[in-house]
Amino acid sequence: MNIVLIGMRGSGKTTIGKLLAKRLGNQFIEMDELIVQRLGQSIPEIVNRYGWGKFRDVEAEITREVARLANVVNATGGGVVTREENVRELKKKGKLVWLKANTDTLLRRIGNDQSRPSLTGKSQREDMEAVLAERSPIYQRVADFIVDTEGKMPEEVAEAIVKLYTEQELAQ
């Protein structure tokens, strides 16, 4: 069974995913990195050159490929859940775990990371608030498990997910 980490940029998917994979002896996959490798450009370059639509199309291709694998910890891009077909694919062999955090926490975590282009063209705070308001109901609906990351170290969050996994809630 795969563990599929979903959530906003800055929620800790990559950091926690690496900890989980190491702890469980599973392969770690970061979907945004696969997109960058496939197109040979950074995410901002892809978005500037082709637009978000092309990015989401490539993300859907990679989602189908990754969803076929077994025993992986998958750190998805924050918007993977915006396409229902991606959710269906990921759920075939995986449990979706939403790493939940509020706007202030997410902004603090991402800082001035220029590798994360604006989704709305607004300021970083306005962008985060708008996208979080749009996606939170989707994350809530599609998640098999919700793990609140507020005030927790990555190791604590990973441990909570390992506990779910070893209690067979994620493993079945």
PDB file of N, CA and C in Angstrom, residues 84-123:
ATOM      1  N   GLU A  84      -9.969  15.177 -10.610  1.00  0.00           N
ATOM      2  CA  GLU A  84     -10.574  13.987 -10.008  1.00  0.00           C
ATOM      3  C   GLU A  84      -9.907  12.701 -10.490  1.00  0.00           C
ATOM      4  N   GLU A  85      -9.480  12.662 -11.759  1.00  0.00           N
ATOM      5  CA  GLU A  85      -8.837  11.441 -12.267  1.00  0.00           C
ATOM      6  C   GLU A  85      -7.539  11.149 -11.518  1.00  0.00           C
ATOM      7  N   ASN A  86      -6.834  12.184 -11.081  1.00  0.00           N
ATOM      8  CA  ASN A  86      -5.621  11.974 -10.286  1.00  0.00           C
ATOM      9  C   ASN A  86      -5.961  11.311  -8.959  1.00  0.00           C
ATOM     10  N   VAL A  87      -7.003  11.790  -8.319  1.00  0.00           N
ATOM     11  CA  VAL A  87      -7.423  11.227  -7.031  1.00  0.00           C
ATOM     12  C   VAL A  87      -7.795   9.759  -7.206  1.00  0.00           C
ATOM     13  N   ARG A  88      -8.572   9.457  -8.246  1.00  0.00           N
ATOM     14  CA  ARG A  88      -8.964   8.057  -8.498  1.00  0.00           C
ATOM     15  C   ARG A  88      -7.736   7.174  -8.678  1.00  0.00           C
ATOM     16  N   GLU A  89      -6.778   7.635  -9.474  1.00  0.00           N
ATOM     17  CA  GLU A  89      -5.557   6.855  -9.712  1.00  0.00           C
ATOM     18  C   GLU A  89      -4.781   6.625  -8.418  1.00  0.00           C
ATOM     19  N   LEU A  90      -4.586   7.682  -7.646  1.00  0.00           N
ATOM     20  CA  LEU A  90      -3.788   7.584  -6.417  1.00  0.00           C
ATOM     21  C   LEU A  90      -4.437   6.674  -5.385  1.00  0.00           C
ATOM     22  N   LYS A  91      -5.762   6.620  -5.368  1.00  0.00           N
ATOM     23  CA  LYS A  91      -6.469   5.799  -4.380  1.00  0.00           C
ATOM     24  C   LYS A  91      -6.481   4.312  -4.742  1.00  0.00           C
ATOM     25  N   LYS A  92      -6.145   3.969  -5.980  1.00  0.00           N
ATOM     26  CA  LYS A  92      -6.151   2.560  -6.385  1.00  0.00           C
ATOM     27  C   LYS A  92      -5.225   1.721  -5.515  1.00  0.00           C
ATOM     28  N   LYS A  93      -4.043   2.241  -5.219  1.00  0.00           N
ATOM     29  CA  LYS A  93      -3.069   1.497  -4.413  1.00  0.00           C
ATOM     30  C   LYS A  93      -2.572   2.306  -3.233  1.00  0.00           C
ATOM     31  N   GLY A  94      -3.264   3.392  -2.911  1.00  0.00           N
ATOM     32  CA  GLY A  94      -2.751   4.246  -1.850  1.00  0.00           C
ATOM     33  C   GLY A  94      -3.814   4.826  -0.953  1.00  0.00           C
ATOM     34  N   LYS A  95      -3.354   5.279   0.185  1.00  0.00           N
ATOM     35  CA  LYS A  95      -4.184   6.026   1.127  1.00  0.00           C
ATOM     36  C   LYS A  95      -3.682   7.464   1.112  1.00  0.00           C
ATOM     37  N   LEU A  96      -4.602   8.397   0.985  1.00  0.00           N
ATOM     38  CA  LEU A  96      -4.253   9.810   0.926  1.00  0.00           C
ATOM     39  C   LEU A  96      -4.242  10.404   2.324  1.00  0.00           C
ATOM     40  N   VAL A  97      -3.117  11.006   2.676  1.00  0.00           N
ATOM     41  CA  VAL A  97      -2.934  11.622   3.992  1.00  0.00           C
ATOM     42  C   VAL A  97      -2.756  13.125   3.780  1.00  0.00           C
ATOM     43  N   TRP A  98      -3.716  13.893   4.279  1.00  0.00           N
ATOM     44  CA  TRP A  98      -3.647  15.354   4.163  1.00  0.00           C
ATOM     45  C   TRP A  98      -2.816  15.911   5.302  1.00  0.00           C
ATOM     46  N   LEU A  99      -1.723  16.573   4.963  1.00  0.00           N
ATOM     47  CA  LEU A  99      -0.895  17.275   5.940  1.00  0.00           C
ATOM     48  C   LEU A  99      -1.449  18.693   6.043  1.00  0.00           C
ATOM     49  N   LYS A 100      -2.211  18.912   7.074  1.00  0.00           N
ATOM     50  CA  LYS A 100      -2.976  20.152   7.236  1.00  0.00           C
ATOM     51  C   LYS A 100      -2.173  21.201   8.001  1.00  0.00           C
ATOM     52  N   ALA A 101      -2.231  22.451   7.515  1.00  0.00           N
ATOM     53  CA  ALA A 101      -1.573  23.577   8.189  1.00  0.00           C
ATOM     54  C   ALA A 101      -2.306  24.858   7.805  1.00  0.00           C
ATOM     55  N   ASN A 102      -2.192  25.880   8.652  1.00  0.00           N
ATOM     56  CA  ASN A 102      -2.861  27.149   8.355  1.00  0.00           C
ATOM     57  C   ASN A 102      -1.960  28.059   7.516  1.00  0.00           C
ATOM     58  N   THR A 103      -2.534  29.149   7.053  1.00  0.00           N
ATOM     59  CA  THR A 103      -1.824  30.070   6.161  1.00  0.00           C
ATOM     60  C   THR A 103      -0.520  30.579   6.751  1.00  0.00           C
ATOM     61  N   ASP A 104      -0.553  31.044   8.000  1.00  0.00           N
ATOM     62  CA  ASP A 104       0.664  31.596   8.608  1.00  0.00           C
ATOM     63  C   ASP A 104       1.779  30.557   8.668  1.00  0.00           C
ATOM     64  N   THR A 105       1.426  29.346   9.042  1.00  0.00           N
ATOM     65  CA  THR A 105       2.418  28.270   9.121  1.00  0.00           C
ATOM     66  C   THR A 105       2.990  27.964   7.741  1.00  0.00           C
ATOM     67  N   LEU A 106       2.125  27.857   6.751  1.00  0.00           N
ATOM     68  CA  LEU A 106       2.579  27.558   5.389  1.00  0.00           C
ATOM     69  C   LEU A 106       3.507  28.649   4.869  1.00  0.00           C
ATOM     70  N   LEU A 107       3.141  29.905   5.093  1.00  0.00           N
ATOM     71  CA  LEU A 107       3.981  31.019   4.634  1.00  0.00           C
ATOM     72  C   LEU A 107       5.329  31.036   5.342  1.00  0.00           C
ATOM     73  N   ARG A 108       5.326  30.740   6.622  1.00  0.00           N
ATOM     74  CA  ARG A 108       6.577  30.698   7.379  1.00  0.00           C
ATOM     75  C   ARG A 108       7.485  29.592   6.832  1.00  0.00           C
ATOM     76  N   ARG A 109       6.891  28.463   6.496  1.00  0.00           N
ATOM     77  CA  ARG A 109       7.686  27.331   6.011  1.00  0.00           C
ATOM     78  C   ARG A 109       8.270  27.574   4.626  1.00  0.00           C
ATOM     79  N   ILE A 110       7.525  28.199   3.747  1.00  0.00           N
ATOM     80  CA  ILE A 110       8.051  28.376   2.386  1.00  0.00           C
ATOM     81  C   ILE A 110       8.931  29.610   2.256  1.00  0.00           C
ATOM     82  N   GLY A 111       8.788  30.570   3.159  1.00  0.00           N
ATOM     83  CA  GLY A 111       9.640  31.760   3.116  1.00  0.00           C
ATOM     84  C   GLY A 111       9.600  32.436   1.765  1.00  0.00           C
ATOM     85  N   ASN A 112      10.758  32.722   1.222  1.00  0.00           N
ATOM     86  CA  ASN A 112      10.855  33.387  -0.090  1.00  0.00           C
ATOM     87  C   ASN A 112      11.251  32.411  -1.190  1.00  0.00           C
ATOM     88  N   ASP A 113      10.784  31.187  -1.106  1.00  0.00           N
ATOM     89  CA  ASP A 113      11.125  30.154  -2.079  1.00  0.00           C
ATOM     90  C   ASP A 113      10.600  30.540  -3.467  1.00  0.00           C
ATOM     91  N   GLN A 114      11.505  30.861  -4.363  1.00  0.00           N
ATOM     92  CA  GLN A 114      11.130  31.281  -5.715  1.00  0.00           C
ATOM     93  C   GLN A 114      10.813  30.098  -6.630  1.00  0.00           C
ATOM     94  N   SER A 115      11.004  28.873  -6.149  1.00  0.00           N
ATOM     95  CA  SER A 115      10.695  27.705  -6.979  1.00  0.00           C
ATOM     96  C   SER A 115       9.207  27.389  -6.956  1.00  0.00           C
ATOM     97  N   ARG A 116       8.437  28.196  -6.235  1.00  0.00           N
ATOM     98  CA  ARG A 116       6.998  27.973  -6.121  1.00  0.00           C
ATOM     99  C   ARG A 116       6.268  29.176  -6.723  1.00  0.00           C
ATOM    100  N   PRO A 117       5.901  29.080  -7.999  1.00  0.00           N
ATOM    101  CA  PRO A 117       5.262  30.225  -8.650  1.00  0.00           C
ATOM    102  C   PRO A 117       3.857  30.485  -8.112  1.00  0.00           C
ATOM    103  N   SER A 118       3.434  31.738  -8.224  1.00  0.00           N
ATOM    104  CA  SER A 118       2.088  32.120  -7.796  1.00  0.00           C
ATOM    105  C   SER A 118       1.051  31.351  -8.600  1.00  0.00           C
ATOM    106  N   LEU A 119      -0.016  30.979  -7.931  1.00  0.00           N
ATOM    107  CA  LEU A 119      -1.114  30.295  -8.603  1.00  0.00           C
ATOM    108  C   LEU A 119      -2.200  31.277  -9.021  1.00  0.00           C
ATOM    109  N   THR A 120      -2.180  32.470  -8.436  1.00  0.00           N
ATOM    110  CA  THR A 120      -3.247  33.442  -8.698  1.00  0.00           C
ATOM    111  C   THR A 120      -2.738  34.771  -9.225  1.00  0.00           C
ATOM    112  N   GLY A 121      -1.427  35.007  -9.179  1.00  0.00           N
ATOM    113  CA  GLY A 121      -0.868  36.284  -9.592  1.00  0.00           C
ATOM    114  C   GLY A 121      -0.934  37.352  -8.514  1.00  0.00           C
ATOM    115  N   LYS A 122      -1.374  36.975  -7.329  1.00  0.00           N
ATOM    116  CA  LYS A 122      -1.496  37.919  -6.210  1.00  0.00           C
ATOM    117  C   LYS A 122      -0.249  37.848  -5.331  1.00  0.00           C
ATOM    118  N   SER A 123      -0.248  38.629  -4.241  1.00  0.00           N
ATOM    119  CA  SER A 123       0.855  38.560  -3.282  1.00  0.00           C
ATOM    120  C   SER A 123       0.924  37.150  -2.706  1.00  0.00           C
TER     121      SER A 123
END
